[in-house]
Coordinates of C-alpha atoms and ligand atoms in Angstrom, one line a residue:
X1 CA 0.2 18.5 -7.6
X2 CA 1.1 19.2 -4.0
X3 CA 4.4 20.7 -4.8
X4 CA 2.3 22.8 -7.5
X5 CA -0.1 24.1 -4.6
X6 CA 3.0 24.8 -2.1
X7 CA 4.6 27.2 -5.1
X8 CA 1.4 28.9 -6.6
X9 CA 0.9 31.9 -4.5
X10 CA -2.7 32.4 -3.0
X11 CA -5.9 32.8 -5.5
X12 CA -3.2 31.1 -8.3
X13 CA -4.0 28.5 -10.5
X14 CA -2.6 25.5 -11.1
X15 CA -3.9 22.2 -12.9
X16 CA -3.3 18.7 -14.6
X17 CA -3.4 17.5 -18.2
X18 CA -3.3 13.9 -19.0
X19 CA -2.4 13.1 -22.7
X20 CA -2.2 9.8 -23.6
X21 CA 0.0 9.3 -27.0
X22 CA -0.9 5.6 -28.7
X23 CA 1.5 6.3 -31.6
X24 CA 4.8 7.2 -29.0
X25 CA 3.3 4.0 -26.3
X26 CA 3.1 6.9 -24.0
X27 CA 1.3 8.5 -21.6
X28 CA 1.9 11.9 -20.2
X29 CA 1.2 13.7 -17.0
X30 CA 1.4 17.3 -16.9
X31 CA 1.4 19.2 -14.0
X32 CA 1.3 23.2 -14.2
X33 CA 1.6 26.1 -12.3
X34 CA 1.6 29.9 -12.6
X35 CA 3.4 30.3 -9.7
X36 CA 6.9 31.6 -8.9
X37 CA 8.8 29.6 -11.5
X38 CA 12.5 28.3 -11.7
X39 CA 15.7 30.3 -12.5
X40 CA 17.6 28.2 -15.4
X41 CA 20.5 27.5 -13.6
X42 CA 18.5 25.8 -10.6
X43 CA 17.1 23.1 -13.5
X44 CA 19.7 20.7 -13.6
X45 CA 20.2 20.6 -9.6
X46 CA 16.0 19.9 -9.3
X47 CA 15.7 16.2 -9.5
X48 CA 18.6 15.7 -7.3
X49 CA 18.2 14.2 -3.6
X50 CA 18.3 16.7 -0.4
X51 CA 18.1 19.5 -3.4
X52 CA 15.7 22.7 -2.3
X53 CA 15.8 25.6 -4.2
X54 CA 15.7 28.8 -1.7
X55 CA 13.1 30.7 -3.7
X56 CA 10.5 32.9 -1.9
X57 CA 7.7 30.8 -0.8
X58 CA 9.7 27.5 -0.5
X59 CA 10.7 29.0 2.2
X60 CA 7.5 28.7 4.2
X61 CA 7.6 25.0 3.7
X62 CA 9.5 22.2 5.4
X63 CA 10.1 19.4 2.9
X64 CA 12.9 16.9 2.5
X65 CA 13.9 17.7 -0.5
X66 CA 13.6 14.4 -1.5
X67 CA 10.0 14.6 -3.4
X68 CA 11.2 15.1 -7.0
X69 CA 14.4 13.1 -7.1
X70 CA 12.2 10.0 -6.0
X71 CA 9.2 10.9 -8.6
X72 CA 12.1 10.6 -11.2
X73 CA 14.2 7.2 -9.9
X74 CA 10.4 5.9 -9.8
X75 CA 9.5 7.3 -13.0
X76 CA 13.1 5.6 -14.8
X77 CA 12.3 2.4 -12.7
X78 CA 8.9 2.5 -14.7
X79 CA 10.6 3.3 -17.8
X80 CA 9.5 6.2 -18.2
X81 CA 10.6 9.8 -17.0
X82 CA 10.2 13.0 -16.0
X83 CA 11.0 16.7 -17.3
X84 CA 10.5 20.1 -16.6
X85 CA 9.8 23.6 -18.6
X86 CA 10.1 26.8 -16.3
X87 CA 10.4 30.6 -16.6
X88 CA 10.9 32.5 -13.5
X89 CA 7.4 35.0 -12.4
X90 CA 5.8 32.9 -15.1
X91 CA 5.5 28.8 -13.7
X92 CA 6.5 26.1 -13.9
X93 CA 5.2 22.4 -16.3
X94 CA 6.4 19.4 -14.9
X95 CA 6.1 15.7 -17.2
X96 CA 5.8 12.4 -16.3
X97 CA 5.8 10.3 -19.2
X98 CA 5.1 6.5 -18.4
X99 CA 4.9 3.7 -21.1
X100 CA 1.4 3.1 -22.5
X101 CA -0.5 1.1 -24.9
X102 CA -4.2 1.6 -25.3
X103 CA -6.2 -1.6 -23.9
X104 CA -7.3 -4.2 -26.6
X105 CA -11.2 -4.1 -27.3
X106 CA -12.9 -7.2 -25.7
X107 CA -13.3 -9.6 -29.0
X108 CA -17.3 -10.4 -29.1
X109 CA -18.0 -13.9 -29.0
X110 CA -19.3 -15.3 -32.4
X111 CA -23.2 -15.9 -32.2
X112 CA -24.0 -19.2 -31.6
X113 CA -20.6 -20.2 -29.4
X114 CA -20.7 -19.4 -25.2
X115 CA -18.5 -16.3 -24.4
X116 CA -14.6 -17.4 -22.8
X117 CA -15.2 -18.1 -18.8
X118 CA -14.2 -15.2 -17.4
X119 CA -10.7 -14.6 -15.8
X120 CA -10.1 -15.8 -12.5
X121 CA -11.5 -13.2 -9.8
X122 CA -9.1 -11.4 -7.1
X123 CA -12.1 -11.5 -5.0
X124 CA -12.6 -15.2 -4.7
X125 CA -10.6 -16.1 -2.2
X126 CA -12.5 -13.9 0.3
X127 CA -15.8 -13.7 -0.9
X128 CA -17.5 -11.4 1.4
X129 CA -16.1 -13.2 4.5
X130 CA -14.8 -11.2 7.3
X131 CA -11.1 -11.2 8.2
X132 CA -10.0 -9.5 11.5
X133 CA -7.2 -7.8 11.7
X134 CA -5.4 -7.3 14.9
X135 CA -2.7 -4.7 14.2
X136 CA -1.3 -1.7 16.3
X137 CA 0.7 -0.4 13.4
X138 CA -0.6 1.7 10.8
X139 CA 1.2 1.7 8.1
X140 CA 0.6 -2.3 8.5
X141 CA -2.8 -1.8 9.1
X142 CA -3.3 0.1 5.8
X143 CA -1.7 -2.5 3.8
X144 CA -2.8 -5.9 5.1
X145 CA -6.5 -4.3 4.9
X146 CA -6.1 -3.4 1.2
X147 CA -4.8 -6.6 0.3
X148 CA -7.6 -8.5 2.2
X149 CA -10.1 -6.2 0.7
X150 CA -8.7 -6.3 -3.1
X151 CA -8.9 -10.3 -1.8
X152 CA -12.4 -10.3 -1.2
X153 CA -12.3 -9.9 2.4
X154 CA -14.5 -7.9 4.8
X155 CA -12.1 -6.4 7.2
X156 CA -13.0 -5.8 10.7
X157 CA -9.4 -4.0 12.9
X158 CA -8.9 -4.4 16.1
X159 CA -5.8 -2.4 17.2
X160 CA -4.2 -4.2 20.6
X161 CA -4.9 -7.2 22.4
X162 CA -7.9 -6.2 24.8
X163 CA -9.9 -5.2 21.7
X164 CA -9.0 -8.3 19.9
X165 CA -10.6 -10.3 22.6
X166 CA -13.5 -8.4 22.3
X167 CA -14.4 -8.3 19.1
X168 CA -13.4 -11.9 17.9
X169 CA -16.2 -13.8 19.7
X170 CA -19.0 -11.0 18.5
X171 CA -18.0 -10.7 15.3
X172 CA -16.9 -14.4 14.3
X173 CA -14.4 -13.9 11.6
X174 CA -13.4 -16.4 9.3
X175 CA -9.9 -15.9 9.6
X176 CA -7.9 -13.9 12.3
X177 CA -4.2 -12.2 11.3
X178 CA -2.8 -11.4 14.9
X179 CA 0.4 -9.1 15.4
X180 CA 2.4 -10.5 18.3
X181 CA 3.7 -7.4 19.7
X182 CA 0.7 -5.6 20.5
X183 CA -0.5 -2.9 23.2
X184 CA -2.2 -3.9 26.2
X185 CA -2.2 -7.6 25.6
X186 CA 0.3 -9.1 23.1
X187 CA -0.8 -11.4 20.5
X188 CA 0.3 -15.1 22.3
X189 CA -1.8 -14.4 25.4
X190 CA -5.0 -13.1 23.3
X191 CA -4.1 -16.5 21.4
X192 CA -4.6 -18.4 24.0
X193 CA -7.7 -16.4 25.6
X194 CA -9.0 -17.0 22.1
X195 CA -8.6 -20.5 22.4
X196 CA -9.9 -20.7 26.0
X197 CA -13.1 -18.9 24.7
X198 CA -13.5 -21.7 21.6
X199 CA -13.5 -19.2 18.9
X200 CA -13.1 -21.7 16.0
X201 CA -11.5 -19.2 13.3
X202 CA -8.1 -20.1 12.4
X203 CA -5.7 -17.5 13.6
X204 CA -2.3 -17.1 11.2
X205 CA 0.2 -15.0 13.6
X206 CA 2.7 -12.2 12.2
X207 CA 5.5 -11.5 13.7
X208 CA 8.1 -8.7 13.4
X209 CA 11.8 -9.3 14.4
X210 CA 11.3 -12.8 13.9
X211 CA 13.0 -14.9 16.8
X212 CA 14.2 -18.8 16.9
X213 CA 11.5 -20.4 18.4
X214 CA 8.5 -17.3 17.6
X215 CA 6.8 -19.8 15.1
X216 CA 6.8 -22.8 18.3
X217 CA 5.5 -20.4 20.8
X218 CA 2.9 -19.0 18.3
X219 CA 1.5 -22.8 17.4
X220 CA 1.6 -24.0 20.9
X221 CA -0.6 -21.1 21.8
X222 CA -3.1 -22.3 19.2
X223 CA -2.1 -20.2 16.0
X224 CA -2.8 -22.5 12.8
X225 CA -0.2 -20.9 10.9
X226 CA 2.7 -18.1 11.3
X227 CA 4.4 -15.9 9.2
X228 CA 7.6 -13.3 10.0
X229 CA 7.3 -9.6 8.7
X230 CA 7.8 -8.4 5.9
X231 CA 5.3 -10.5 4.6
X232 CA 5.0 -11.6 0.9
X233 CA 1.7 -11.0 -0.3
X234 CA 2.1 -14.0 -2.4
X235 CA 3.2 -16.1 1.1
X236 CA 0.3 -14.6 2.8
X237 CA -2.3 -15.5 -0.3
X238 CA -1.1 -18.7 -0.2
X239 CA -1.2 -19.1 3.6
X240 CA -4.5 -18.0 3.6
X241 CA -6.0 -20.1 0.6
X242 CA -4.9 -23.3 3.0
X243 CA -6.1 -22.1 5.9
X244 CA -9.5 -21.3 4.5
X245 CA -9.9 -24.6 3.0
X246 CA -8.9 -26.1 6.3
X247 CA -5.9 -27.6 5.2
X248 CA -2.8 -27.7 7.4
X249 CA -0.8 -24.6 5.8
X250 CA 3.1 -25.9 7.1
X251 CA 5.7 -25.9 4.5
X252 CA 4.3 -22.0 4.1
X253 CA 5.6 -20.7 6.6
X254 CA 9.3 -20.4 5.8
X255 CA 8.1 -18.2 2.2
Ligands
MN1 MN1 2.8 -4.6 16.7

């Protein structure tokens, strides 16, 4: 869609049709354009990496060149695709085709019998409690606090030590996940203040550039658990599930 808007031209049009093919176990995404179109012999060069076509208004735009050819290594990885219809002055249709099969109808319970328990909620583990993040990074902070919130978690963000210290004692979390390397204060010394100050929540440290002897330092300064970036989500569930239920979470920490 983006790419759509950078090549219609101003007062064009451009748009999306969604078709979703049961028969085929497809569905496909079309995007369309009126806008400046391709020549044929720039096709097969389009979904190659670093590839931008010099065509009038491309010009206006930085870009990579890398949007398309990762749209189609994603799409194949999905196994699905993508393909593209063009006619220079005329536009251009661009398809994603992803595999597809329509949901099953809910079976009704027979009358007379209780309905199936119902799967398993995401949202259990958190249940409206408040987590808070302490995180100066944002691509990190965007990602822990989605999977907290699909969780079930509340997410409060404090983004460098000072802050942390803060807004820990007003807010009471019932967890804390405390970055290390952290502006202003880093995440062992707000540990420790944290601990001086008897906030009771247990506090699971993340380190990046994990070092030999980062998980000792982070327990000694009164972190119940520790975990190296990346994280697994799955490590980090599971870290948290024992650390909620107040048991002792070791033998997670090397996941
Ligand atoms: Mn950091």
């Amino acid at each position: 869609m983006s790419n759509a808007a950078k090549f219609t031209p101003e007062a064009g049009e451009f748009g999306l049709e969604v078709q979703a093919d049961a028969a085929a176990g497809q569905v496909r995404f079309t995007v369309w354009d009126r806008g400046i179109g391709i020549a044929p012999e720039d096709l097969p060069r389009l979904f190659q990496p670093f590839v931008q076509l010099d065509g009038g208004l491309a010009r206006q735009y930085a870009g990579s060149g890398l949007g398309l050819a990762l749209v189609k290594r994603l799409a194949d990885l999905h196994g699905g695709g993508i393909s593209v219809e063009s006619a220079p002055g005329q536009g251009s249709r661009f398809t994603l085709t992803l595999p597809w099969s329509e949901p099953a109808p809910a079976p009704e319970p027979a009358a007379g019998l209780p309905a199936a328990p119902a799967p398993a909620r995401r949202g259990l583990l958190g249940a409206g409690r408040l987590a808070l993040l302490v995180e100066d990074n944002e691509t990190n902070i965007s990602v822990f606090t989605d999977f907290l919130r699909v969780a079930g978690f509340q997410v409060a963000v404090a983004r460098d030590g000072v802050e942390a210290l803060d807004l820990a004692p007003q807010l009471a979390p019932a967890v804390i996940l405390m970055d290390i390397q952290l502006p202003r204060l880093n995440g062992l010394e707000v540990i420790r203040q944290l601990r001086r100050l008897a906030v009771p929540a247990p506090i699971l440290a993340l380190t990046a550039l994990a070092m030999p002897g980062d998980q000792e330092r982070c327990l000694a300064a009164g972190a119940n658990a520790y975990l190296s970036k990346p994280v697994s989500l799955g490590g980090l569930q599971a870290c948290l599930e024992a650390l909620l239920q107040g048991a002792s979470p070791e033998g997670l920490e090397a996941r």
